[in-house]
Tab-separated table of C-alpha atoms in Angstrom:
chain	number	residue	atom	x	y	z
A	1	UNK	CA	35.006	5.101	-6.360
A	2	UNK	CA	34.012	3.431	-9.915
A	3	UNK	CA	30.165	3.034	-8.876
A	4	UNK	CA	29.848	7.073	-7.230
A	5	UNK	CA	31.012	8.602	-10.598
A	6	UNK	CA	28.956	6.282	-13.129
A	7	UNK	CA	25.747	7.122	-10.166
A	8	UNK	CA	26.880	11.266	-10.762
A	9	UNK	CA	26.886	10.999	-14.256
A	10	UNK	CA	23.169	9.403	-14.210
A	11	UNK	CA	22.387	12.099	-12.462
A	12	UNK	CA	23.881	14.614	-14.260
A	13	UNK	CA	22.216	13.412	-17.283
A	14	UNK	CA	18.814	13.469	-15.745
A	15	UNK	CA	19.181	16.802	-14.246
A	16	UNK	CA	20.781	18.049	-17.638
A	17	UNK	CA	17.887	17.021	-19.747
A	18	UNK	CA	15.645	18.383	-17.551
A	19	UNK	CA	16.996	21.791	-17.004
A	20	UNK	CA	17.080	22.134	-20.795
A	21	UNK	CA	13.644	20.816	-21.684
A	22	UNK	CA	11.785	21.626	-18.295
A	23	UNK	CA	9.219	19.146	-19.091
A	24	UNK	CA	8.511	18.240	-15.503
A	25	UNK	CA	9.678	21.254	-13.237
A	26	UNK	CA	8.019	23.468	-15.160
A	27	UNK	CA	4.206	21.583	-15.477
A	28	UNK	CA	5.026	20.442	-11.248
A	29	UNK	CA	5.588	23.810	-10.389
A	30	UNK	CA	2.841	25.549	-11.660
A	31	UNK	CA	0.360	22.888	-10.744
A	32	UNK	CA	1.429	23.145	-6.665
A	33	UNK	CA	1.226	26.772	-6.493
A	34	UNK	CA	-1.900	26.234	-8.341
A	35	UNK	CA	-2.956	23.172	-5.431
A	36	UNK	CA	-1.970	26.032	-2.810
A	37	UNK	CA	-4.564	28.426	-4.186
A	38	UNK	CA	-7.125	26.000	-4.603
A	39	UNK	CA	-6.550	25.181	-0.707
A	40	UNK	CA	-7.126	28.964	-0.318
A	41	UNK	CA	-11.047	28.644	-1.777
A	42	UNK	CA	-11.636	25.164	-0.533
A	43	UNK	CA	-10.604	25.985	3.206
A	44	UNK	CA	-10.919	29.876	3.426
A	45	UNK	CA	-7.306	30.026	4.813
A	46	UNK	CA	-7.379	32.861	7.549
A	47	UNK	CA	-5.072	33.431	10.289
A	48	UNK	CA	-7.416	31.384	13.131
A	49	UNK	CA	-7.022	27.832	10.981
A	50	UNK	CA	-4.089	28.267	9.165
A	51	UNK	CA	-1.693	27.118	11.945
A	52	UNK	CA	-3.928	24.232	12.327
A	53	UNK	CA	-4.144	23.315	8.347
A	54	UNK	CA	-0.791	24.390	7.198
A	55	UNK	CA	0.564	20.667	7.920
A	56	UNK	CA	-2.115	19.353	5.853
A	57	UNK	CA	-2.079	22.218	2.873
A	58	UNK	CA	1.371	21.469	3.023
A	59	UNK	CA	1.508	18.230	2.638
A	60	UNK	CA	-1.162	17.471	0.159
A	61	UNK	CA	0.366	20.235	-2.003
A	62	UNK	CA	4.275	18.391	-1.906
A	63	UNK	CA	2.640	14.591	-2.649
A	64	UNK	CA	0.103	16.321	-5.498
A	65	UNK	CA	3.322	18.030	-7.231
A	66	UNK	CA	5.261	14.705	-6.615
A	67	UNK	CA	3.158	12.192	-7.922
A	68	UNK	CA	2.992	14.337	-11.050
A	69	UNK	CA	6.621	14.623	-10.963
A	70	UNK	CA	7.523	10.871	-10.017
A	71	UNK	CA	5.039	9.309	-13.260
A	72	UNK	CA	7.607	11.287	-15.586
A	73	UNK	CA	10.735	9.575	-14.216
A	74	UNK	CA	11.007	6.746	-16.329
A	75	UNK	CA	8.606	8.480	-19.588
A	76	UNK	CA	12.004	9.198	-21.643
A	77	UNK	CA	13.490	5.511	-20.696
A	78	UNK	CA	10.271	4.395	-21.797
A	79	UNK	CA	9.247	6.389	-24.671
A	80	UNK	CA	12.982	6.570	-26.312
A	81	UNK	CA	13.979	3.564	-25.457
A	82	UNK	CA	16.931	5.312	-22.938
A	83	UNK	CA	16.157	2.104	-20.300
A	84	UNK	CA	18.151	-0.541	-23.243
A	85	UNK	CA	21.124	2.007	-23.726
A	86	UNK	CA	21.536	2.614	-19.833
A	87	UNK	CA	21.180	-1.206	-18.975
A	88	UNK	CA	23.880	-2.316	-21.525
A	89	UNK	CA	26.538	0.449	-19.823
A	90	UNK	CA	28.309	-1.804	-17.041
A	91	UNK	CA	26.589	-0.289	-14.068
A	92	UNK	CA	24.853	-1.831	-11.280
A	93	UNK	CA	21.119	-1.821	-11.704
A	94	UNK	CA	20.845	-0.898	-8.478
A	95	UNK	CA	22.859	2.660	-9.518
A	96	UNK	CA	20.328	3.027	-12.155
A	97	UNK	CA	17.711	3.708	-9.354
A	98	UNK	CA	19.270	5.775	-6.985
A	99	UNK	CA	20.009	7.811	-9.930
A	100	UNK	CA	16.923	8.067	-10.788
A	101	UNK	CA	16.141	8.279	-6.828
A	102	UNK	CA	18.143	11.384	-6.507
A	103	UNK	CA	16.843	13.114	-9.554
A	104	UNK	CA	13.048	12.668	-8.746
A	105	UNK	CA	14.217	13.905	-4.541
A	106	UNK	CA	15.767	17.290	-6.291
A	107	UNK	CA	12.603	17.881	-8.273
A	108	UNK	CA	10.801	16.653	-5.646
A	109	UNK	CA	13.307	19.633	-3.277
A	110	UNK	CA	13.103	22.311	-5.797
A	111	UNK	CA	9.254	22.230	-6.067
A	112	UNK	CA	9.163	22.328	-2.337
A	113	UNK	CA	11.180	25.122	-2.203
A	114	UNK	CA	9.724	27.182	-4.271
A	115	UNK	CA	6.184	26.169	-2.599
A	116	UNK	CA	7.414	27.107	0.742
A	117	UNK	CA	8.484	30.609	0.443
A	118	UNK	CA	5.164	30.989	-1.934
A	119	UNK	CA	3.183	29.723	0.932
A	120	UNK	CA	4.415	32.278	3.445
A	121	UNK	CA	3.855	34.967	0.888
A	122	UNK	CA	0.203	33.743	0.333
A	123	UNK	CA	-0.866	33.213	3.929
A	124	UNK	CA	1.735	35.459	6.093
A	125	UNK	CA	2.221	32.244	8.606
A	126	UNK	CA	5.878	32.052	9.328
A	127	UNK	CA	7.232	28.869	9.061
A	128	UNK	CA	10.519	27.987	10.451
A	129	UNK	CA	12.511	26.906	7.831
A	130	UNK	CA	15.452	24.611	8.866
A	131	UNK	CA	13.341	22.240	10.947
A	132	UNK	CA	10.576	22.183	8.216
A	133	UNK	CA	13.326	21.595	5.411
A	134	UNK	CA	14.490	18.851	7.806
A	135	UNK	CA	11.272	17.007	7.932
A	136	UNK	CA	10.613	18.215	4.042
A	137	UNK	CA	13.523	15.948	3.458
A	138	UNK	CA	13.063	12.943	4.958
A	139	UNK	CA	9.571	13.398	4.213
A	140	UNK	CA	10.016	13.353	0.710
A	141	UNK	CA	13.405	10.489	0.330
A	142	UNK	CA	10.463	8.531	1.846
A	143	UNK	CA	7.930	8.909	-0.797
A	144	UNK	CA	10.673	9.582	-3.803
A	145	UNK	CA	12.115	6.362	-2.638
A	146	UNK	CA	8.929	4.134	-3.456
A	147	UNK	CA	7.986	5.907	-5.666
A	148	UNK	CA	10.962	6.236	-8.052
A	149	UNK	CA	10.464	2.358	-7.991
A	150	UNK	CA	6.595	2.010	-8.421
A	151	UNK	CA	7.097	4.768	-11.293
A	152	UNK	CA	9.402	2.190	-13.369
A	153	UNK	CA	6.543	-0.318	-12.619
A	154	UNK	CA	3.810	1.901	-13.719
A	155	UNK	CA	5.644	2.958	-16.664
A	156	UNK	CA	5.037	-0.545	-18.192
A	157	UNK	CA	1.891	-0.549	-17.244
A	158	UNK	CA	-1.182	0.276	-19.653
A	159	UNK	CA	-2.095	2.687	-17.840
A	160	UNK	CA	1.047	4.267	-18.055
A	161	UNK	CA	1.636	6.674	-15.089
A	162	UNK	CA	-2.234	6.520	-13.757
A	163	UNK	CA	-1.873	3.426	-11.861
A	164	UNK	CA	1.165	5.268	-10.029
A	165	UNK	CA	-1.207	6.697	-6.949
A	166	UNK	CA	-2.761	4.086	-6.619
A	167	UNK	CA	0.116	2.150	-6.047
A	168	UNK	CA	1.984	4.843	-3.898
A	169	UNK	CA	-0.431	6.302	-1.512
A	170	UNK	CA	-1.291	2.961	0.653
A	171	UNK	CA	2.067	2.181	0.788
A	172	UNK	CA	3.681	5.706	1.825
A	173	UNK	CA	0.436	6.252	4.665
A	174	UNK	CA	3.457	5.611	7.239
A	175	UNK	CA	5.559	8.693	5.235
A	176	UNK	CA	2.566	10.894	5.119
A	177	UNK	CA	1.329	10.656	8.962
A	178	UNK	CA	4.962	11.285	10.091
A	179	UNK	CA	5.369	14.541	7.882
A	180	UNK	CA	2.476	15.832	8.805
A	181	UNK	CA	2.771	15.311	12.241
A	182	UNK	CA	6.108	16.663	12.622
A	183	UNK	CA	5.052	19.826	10.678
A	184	UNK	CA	2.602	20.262	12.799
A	185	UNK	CA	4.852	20.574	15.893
A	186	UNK	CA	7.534	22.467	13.559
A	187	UNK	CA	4.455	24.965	13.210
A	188	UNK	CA	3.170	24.770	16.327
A	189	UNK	CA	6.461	26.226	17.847
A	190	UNK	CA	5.961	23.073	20.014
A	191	UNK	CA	9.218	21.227	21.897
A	192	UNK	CA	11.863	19.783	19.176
A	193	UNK	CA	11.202	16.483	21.109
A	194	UNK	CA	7.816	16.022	20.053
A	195	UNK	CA	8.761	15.526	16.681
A	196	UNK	CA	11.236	12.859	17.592
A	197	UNK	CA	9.141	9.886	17.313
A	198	UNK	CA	7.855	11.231	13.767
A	199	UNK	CA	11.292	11.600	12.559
A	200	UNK	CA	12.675	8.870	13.887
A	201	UNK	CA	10.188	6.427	11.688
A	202	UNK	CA	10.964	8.700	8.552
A	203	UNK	CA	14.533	7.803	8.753
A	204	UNK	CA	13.470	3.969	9.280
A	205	UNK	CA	11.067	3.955	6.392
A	206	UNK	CA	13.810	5.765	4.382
A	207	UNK	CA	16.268	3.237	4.906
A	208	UNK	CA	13.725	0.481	4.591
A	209	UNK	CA	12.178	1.293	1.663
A	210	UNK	CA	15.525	2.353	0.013
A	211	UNK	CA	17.031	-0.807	0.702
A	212	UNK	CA	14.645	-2.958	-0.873
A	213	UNK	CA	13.663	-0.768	-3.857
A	214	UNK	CA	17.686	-0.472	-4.615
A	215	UNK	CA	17.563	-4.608	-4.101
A	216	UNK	CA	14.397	-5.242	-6.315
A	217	UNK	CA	14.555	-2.696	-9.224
A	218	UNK	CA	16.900	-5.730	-10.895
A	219	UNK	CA	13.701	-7.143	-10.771
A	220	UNK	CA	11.635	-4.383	-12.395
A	221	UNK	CA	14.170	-3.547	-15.869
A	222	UNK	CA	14.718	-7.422	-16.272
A	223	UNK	CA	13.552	-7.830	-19.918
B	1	UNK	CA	-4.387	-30.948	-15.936
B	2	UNK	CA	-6.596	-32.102	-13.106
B	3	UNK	CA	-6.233	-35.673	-11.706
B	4	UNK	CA	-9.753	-37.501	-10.668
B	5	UNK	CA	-7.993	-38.085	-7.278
B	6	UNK	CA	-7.285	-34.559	-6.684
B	7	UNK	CA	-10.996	-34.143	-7.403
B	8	UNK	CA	-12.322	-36.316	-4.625
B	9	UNK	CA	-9.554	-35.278	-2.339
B	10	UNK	CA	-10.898	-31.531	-2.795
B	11	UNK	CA	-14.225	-32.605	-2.597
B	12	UNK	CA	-14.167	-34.335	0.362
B	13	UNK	CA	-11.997	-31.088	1.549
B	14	UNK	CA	-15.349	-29.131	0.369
B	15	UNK	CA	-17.591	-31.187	2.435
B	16	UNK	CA	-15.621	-31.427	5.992
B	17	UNK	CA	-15.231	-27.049	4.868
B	18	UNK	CA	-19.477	-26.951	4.484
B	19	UNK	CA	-20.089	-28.848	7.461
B	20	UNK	CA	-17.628	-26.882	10.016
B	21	UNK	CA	-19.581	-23.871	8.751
B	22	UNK	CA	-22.519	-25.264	9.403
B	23	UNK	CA	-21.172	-26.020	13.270
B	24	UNK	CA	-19.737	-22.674	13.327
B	25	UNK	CA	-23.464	-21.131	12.482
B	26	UNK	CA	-24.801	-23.342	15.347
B	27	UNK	CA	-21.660	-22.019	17.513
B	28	UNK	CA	-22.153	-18.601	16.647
B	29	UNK	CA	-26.170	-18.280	16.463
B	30	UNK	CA	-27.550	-20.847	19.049
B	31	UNK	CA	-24.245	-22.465	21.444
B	32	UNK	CA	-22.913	-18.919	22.395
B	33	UNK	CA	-24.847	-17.087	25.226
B	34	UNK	CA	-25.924	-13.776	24.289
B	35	UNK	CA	-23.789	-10.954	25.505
B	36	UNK	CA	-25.130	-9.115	28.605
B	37	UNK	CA	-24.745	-5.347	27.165
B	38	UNK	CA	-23.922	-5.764	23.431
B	39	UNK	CA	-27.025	-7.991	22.738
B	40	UNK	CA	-27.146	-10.409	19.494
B	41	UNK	CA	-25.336	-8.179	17.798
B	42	UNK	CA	-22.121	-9.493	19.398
B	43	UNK	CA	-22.883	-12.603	17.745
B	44	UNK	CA	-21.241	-11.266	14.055
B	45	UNK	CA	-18.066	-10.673	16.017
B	46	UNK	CA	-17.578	-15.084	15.514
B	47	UNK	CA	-17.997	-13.966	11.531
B	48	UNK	CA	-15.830	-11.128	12.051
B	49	UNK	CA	-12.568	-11.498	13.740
B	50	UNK	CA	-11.979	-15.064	11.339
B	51	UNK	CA	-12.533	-12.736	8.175
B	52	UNK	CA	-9.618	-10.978	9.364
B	53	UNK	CA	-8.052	-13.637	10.346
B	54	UNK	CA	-7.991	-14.947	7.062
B	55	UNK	CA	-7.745	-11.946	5.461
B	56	UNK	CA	-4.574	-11.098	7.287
B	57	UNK	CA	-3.433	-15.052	6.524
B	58	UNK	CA	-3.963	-15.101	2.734
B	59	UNK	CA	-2.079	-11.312	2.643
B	60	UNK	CA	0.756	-13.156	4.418
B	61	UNK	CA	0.800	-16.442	1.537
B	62	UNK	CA	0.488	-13.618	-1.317
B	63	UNK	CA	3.656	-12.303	0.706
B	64	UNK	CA	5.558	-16.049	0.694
B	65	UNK	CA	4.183	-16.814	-2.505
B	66	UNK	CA	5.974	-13.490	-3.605
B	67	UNK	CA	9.276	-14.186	-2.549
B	68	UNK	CA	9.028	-18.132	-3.897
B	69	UNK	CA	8.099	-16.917	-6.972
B	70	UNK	CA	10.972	-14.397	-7.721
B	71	UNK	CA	12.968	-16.940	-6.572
B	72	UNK	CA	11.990	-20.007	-8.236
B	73	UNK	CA	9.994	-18.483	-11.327
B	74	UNK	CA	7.547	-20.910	-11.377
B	75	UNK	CA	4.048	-20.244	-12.582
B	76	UNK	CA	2.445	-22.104	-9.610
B	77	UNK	CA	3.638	-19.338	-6.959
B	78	UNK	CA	2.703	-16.673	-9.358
B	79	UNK	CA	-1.159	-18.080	-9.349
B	80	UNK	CA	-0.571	-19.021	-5.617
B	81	UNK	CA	-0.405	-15.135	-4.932
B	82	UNK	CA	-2.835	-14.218	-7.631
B	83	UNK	CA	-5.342	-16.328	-5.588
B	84	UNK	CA	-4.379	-16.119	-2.279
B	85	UNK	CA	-4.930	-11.754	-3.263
B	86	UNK	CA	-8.471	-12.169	-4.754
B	87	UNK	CA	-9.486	-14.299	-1.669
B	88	UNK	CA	-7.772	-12.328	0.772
B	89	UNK	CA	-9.736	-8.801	-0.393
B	90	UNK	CA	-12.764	-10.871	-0.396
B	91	UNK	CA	-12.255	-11.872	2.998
B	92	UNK	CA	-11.057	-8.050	4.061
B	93	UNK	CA	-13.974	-6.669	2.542
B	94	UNK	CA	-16.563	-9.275	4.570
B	95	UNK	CA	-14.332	-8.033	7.766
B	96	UNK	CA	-14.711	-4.518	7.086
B	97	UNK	CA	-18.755	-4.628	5.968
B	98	UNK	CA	-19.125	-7.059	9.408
B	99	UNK	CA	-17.235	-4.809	11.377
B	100	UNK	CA	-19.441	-1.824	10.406
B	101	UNK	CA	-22.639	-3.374	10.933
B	102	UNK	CA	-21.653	-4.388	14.399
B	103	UNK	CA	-20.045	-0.769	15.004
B	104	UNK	CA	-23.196	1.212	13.512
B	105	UNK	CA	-25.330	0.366	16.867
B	106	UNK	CA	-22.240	-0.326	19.506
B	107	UNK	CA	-20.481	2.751	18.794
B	108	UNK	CA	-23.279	4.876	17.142
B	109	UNK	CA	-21.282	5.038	13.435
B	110	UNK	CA	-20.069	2.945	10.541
B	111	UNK	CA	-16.690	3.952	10.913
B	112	UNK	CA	-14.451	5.384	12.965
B	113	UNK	CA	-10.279	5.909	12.748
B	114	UNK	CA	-9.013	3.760	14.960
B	115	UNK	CA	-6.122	2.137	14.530
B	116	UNK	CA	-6.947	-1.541	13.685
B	117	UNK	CA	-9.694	-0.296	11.369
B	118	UNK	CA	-7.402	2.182	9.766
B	119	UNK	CA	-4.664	-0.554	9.317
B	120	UNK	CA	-6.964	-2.942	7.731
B	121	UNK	CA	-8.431	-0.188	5.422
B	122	UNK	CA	-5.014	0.673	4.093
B	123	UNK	CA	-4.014	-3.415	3.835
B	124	UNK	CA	-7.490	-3.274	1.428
B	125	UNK	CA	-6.040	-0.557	-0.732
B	126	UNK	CA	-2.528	-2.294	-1.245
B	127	UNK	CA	-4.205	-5.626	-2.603
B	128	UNK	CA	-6.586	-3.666	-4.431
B	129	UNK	CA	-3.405	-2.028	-6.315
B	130	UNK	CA	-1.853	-5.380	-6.115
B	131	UNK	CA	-4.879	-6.621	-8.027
B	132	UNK	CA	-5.093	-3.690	-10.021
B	133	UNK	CA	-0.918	-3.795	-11.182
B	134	UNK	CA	-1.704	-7.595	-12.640
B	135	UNK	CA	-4.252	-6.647	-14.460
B	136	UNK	CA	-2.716	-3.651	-16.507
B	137	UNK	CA	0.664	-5.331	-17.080
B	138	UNK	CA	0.271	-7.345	-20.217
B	139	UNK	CA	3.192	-9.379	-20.465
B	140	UNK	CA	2.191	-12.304	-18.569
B	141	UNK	CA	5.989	-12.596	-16.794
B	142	UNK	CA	6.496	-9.493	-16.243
B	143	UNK	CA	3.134	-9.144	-14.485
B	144	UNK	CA	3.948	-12.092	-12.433
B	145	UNK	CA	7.130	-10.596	-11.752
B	146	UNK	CA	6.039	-6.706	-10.767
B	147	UNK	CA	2.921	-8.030	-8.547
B	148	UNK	CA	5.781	-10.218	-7.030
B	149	UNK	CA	7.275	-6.932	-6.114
B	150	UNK	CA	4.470	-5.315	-4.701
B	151	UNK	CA	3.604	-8.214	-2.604
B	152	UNK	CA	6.460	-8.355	-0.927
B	153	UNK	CA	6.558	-4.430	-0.347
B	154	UNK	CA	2.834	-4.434	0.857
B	155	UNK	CA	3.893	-7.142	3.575
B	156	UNK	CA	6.633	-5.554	4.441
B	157	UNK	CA	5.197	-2.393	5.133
B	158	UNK	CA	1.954	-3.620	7.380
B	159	UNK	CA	3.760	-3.139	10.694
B	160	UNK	CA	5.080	-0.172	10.189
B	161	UNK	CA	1.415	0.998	9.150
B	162	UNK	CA	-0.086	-0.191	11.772
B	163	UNK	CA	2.904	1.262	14.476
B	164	UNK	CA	2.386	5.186	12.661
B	165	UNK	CA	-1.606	4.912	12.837
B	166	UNK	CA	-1.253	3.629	16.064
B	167	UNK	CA	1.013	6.661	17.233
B	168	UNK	CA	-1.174	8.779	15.013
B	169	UNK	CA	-4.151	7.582	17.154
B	170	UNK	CA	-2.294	7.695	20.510
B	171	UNK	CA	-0.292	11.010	20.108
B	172	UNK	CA	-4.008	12.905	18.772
B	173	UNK	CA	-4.808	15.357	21.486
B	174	UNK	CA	-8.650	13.703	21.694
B	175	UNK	CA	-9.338	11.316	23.877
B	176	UNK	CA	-9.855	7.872	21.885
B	177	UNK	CA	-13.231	7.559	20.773
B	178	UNK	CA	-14.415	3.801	21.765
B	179	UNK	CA	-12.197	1.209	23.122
B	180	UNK	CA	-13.475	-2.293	21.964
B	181	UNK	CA	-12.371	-3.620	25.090
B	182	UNK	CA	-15.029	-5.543	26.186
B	183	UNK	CA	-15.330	-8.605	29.144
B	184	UNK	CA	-13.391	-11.567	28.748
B	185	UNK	CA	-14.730	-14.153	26.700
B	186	UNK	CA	-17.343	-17.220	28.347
B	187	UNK	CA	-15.938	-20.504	27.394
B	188	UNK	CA	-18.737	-21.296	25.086
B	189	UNK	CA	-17.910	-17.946	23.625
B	190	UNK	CA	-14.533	-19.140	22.942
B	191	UNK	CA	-15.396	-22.372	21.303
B	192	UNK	CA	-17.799	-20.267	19.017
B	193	UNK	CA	-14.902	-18.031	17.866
B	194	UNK	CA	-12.615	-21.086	17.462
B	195	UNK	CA	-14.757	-23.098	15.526
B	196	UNK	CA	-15.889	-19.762	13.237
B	197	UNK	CA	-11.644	-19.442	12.877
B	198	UNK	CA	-11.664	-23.291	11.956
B	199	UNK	CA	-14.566	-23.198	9.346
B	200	UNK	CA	-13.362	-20.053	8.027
B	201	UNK	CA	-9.980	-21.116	7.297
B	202	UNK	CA	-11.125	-24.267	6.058
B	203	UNK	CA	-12.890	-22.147	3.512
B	204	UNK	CA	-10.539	-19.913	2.752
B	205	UNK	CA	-8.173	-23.131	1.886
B	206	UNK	CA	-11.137	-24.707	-0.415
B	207	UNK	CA	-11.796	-21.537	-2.075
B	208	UNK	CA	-7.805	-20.858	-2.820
B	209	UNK	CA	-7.619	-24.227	-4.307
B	210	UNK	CA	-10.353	-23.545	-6.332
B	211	UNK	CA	-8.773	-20.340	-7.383
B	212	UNK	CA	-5.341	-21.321	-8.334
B	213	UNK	CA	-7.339	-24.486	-10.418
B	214	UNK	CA	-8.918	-21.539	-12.042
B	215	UNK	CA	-5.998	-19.215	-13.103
B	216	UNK	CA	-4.060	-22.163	-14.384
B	217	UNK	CA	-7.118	-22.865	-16.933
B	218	UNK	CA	-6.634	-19.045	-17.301
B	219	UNK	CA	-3.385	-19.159	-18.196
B	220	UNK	CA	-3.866	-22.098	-20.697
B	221	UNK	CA	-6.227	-20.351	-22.050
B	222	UNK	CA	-4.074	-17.132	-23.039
B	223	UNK	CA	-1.500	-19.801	-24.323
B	224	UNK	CA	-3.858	-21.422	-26.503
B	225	UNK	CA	-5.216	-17.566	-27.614
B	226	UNK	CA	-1.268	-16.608	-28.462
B	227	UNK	CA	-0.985	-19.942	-30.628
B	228	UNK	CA	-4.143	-19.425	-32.477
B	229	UNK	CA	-3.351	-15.685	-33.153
B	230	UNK	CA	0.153	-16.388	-34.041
């Protein structure tokens, strides 16, 4: 498989640069713990709302971190001019983004597992974990998937990565109702089937949205 | 550069548009009975469901203009959506300010989350980002080309935001608020809203016309600023 090794290696590279310089983990992590504890003042999280606002919390926290995390996808492309070396290697442009997909989706994991476990320890709810890592995941393929793609756009942009939320939230409304309605019956204890429906429309905006940002980046690096 | 027969051709366009509004305001204000329960309120509902109409309409060219450009390059699809966007929130915003005067004394609030209202809230946000995108992208192509990108995504994603708010609405444990569900409509009531959807989309033509006329004097513009600066 020529295209799976060239897509490991831009991974690799990513994840390399960032476990050395820890320019985004670092900055996401500390700012969604920090979300979670502002939650705590704004809301007064006790044990009679917190089953009812952990979906919410949750949530809020994961697209807060990520939006932070996604504008910083493309800054060393950008800033070092990375984007002209990697387009002159002979690899599918598409391959470039699901690359990039894949390394925003483990930030995007790692901050969510570390906010998880901190979560329980803040609050004392207890959360399942394999059905919430479930809908964690698909959750956030969903939202890395756009925006790893509106990221390259804003990156061009004057803005730079400020025009990224504005850009991400309307589209992803479909990503963030499901999530949080699925956590909510992973929290409630409710019946697995309830969050069938949810799930079921992650995985179809997943593929969706994959499919046409994998189709269109060509589009976004042409010049 | 504009022809003088396109000019009487759009002006004659921009009278048969004025006078179907006119006939629509007739429709609307004097030709439709007044509804029994709702009152002469109902009567912004023959403003209101062609704003969204169009709204929805010029979100859809912005979408076909999208795809033409990035296929064709041309600059003429690229001001196509550019216009078709800036009319279309125009239009959404009329639908949303008409729909909340008509809600305030119906259903007793501006607003409430249900799931056309929600849907057409969200569509407003994507064309304001669409907007939004052009105008911090300073390369003219590759604005053309990332707006382009969005529009298609935006277009693409309107069912499926409509089917989760709808679920979202549907699958909340309260019962739904206020169902809009009213009597069928009279027959004059009918030919109100049709000629309101007639005038309106006359309009919404004229004004696009208008608007693409006006980004291509944009664009000349910029050209002639690049020459003069190079």
């Amino acid at each position: 498989m020529l295209g799976f090794d060239r897509l490991v290696a831009l991974v690799a590279k990513d994840l390399l640069i960032e476990l050395r310089s820890r320019d985004v983990a670092y900055s996401t992590l500390v700012f969604a713990l920090l979300v979670l504890v502002i939650f705590n003042f704004a809301f007064e999280l006790r044990a009679e709302n917190l089953q009812v606002l952990a979906p919410g919390v949750l949530w809020v926290t994961f697209i807060f971190a990520a939006v932070l995390a996604l504008g910083r996808v493309f800054a060393a492309e950008r800033d070092r001019g990375v984007l002209e070396g990697l387009l002159l290697c002979p690899i599918d442009r598409g391959a470039i983004y699901l690359a990039k997909l894949v390394s925003a989706l483990v930030l995007m994991l790692v901050v969510e597992a570390v906010a998880i476990p901190a979560f329980i320890a803040l609050f004392g709810l207890n959360l399942p974990l394999l059905p919430l890592g479930l809908v964690a995941l698909l959750g956030s393929l969903g939202f890395a998937s756009v925006g790893t793609l509106f990221s390259a756009l804003a990156a061009h942009t004057r803005t730079r990565e400020g025009l990224l939320p504005i850009l991400l939230f309307p589209i992803s409304v479909p990503v963030i109702i499901a999530t949080v309605k699925a956590t909510t019956v992973v929290v409630a204890g409710d019946p697995w089937e309830l969050a069938l429906p949810w799930l079921q429309l992650l995985v179809g905006f997943d593929a969706l949205f994959v499919g046409i940002s994998y189709l269109v980046f060509e589009l976004v690096v042409e010049d | 550069m504009v022809s003088k027969g396109k000019l009487e051709w759009l002006d004659l366009l921009g009278i048969v548009t004025g006078l179907s509004l006119i006939a629509a305001l007739y429709g609307a204000l004097v030709y439709a009975p007044t509804e029994r329960i709702q009152g002469p309120v109902q009567r912004i509902f023959y403003f209101h469901v062609p704003s969204a109409w169009v709204a929805y309409l010029a979100f859809f060219v912005v979408f076909v203009a999208s795809i033409a450009y990035l296929w064709r390059r041309s600059a003429f699809w690229d001001r196509l959506g550019r216009a078709s966007a800036e009319v279309g929130v125009a239009f959404a915003t009329l639908t949303i300010i008409t729909g909340s005067i008509w809600a305030r004394p119906i259903w007793g609030t501006w607003w409430t989350w249900d799931a056309r209202l929600t849907t057409t809230l969200i569509l407003w946000f994507i064309y304001l980002a669409y907007l939004a995108l052009r105008s911090y992208v300073s390369d003219p192509n590759r604005a053309a080309r990332y707006a382009a990108i969005l529009g298609i995504i935006g277009f693409v994603d309107v069912p499926i935001i409509h089917m989760s708010v709808v679920w979202w609405r549907t699958l909340h444990p309260e019962p739904v608020v206020v169902r809009a569900g009213g009597p069928a409509l009279e027959p004059p009531m009918l030919a109100a809203l049709f000629l309101g959807l007639v005038a309106m989309t006359l309009l919404y033509v004229y004004l696009l016309i208008h608007w693409v006329m006006v980004e291509e004097v944009r664009d000349d513009l910029q050209l002639i600023r690049q020459r003069l600066a190079e």
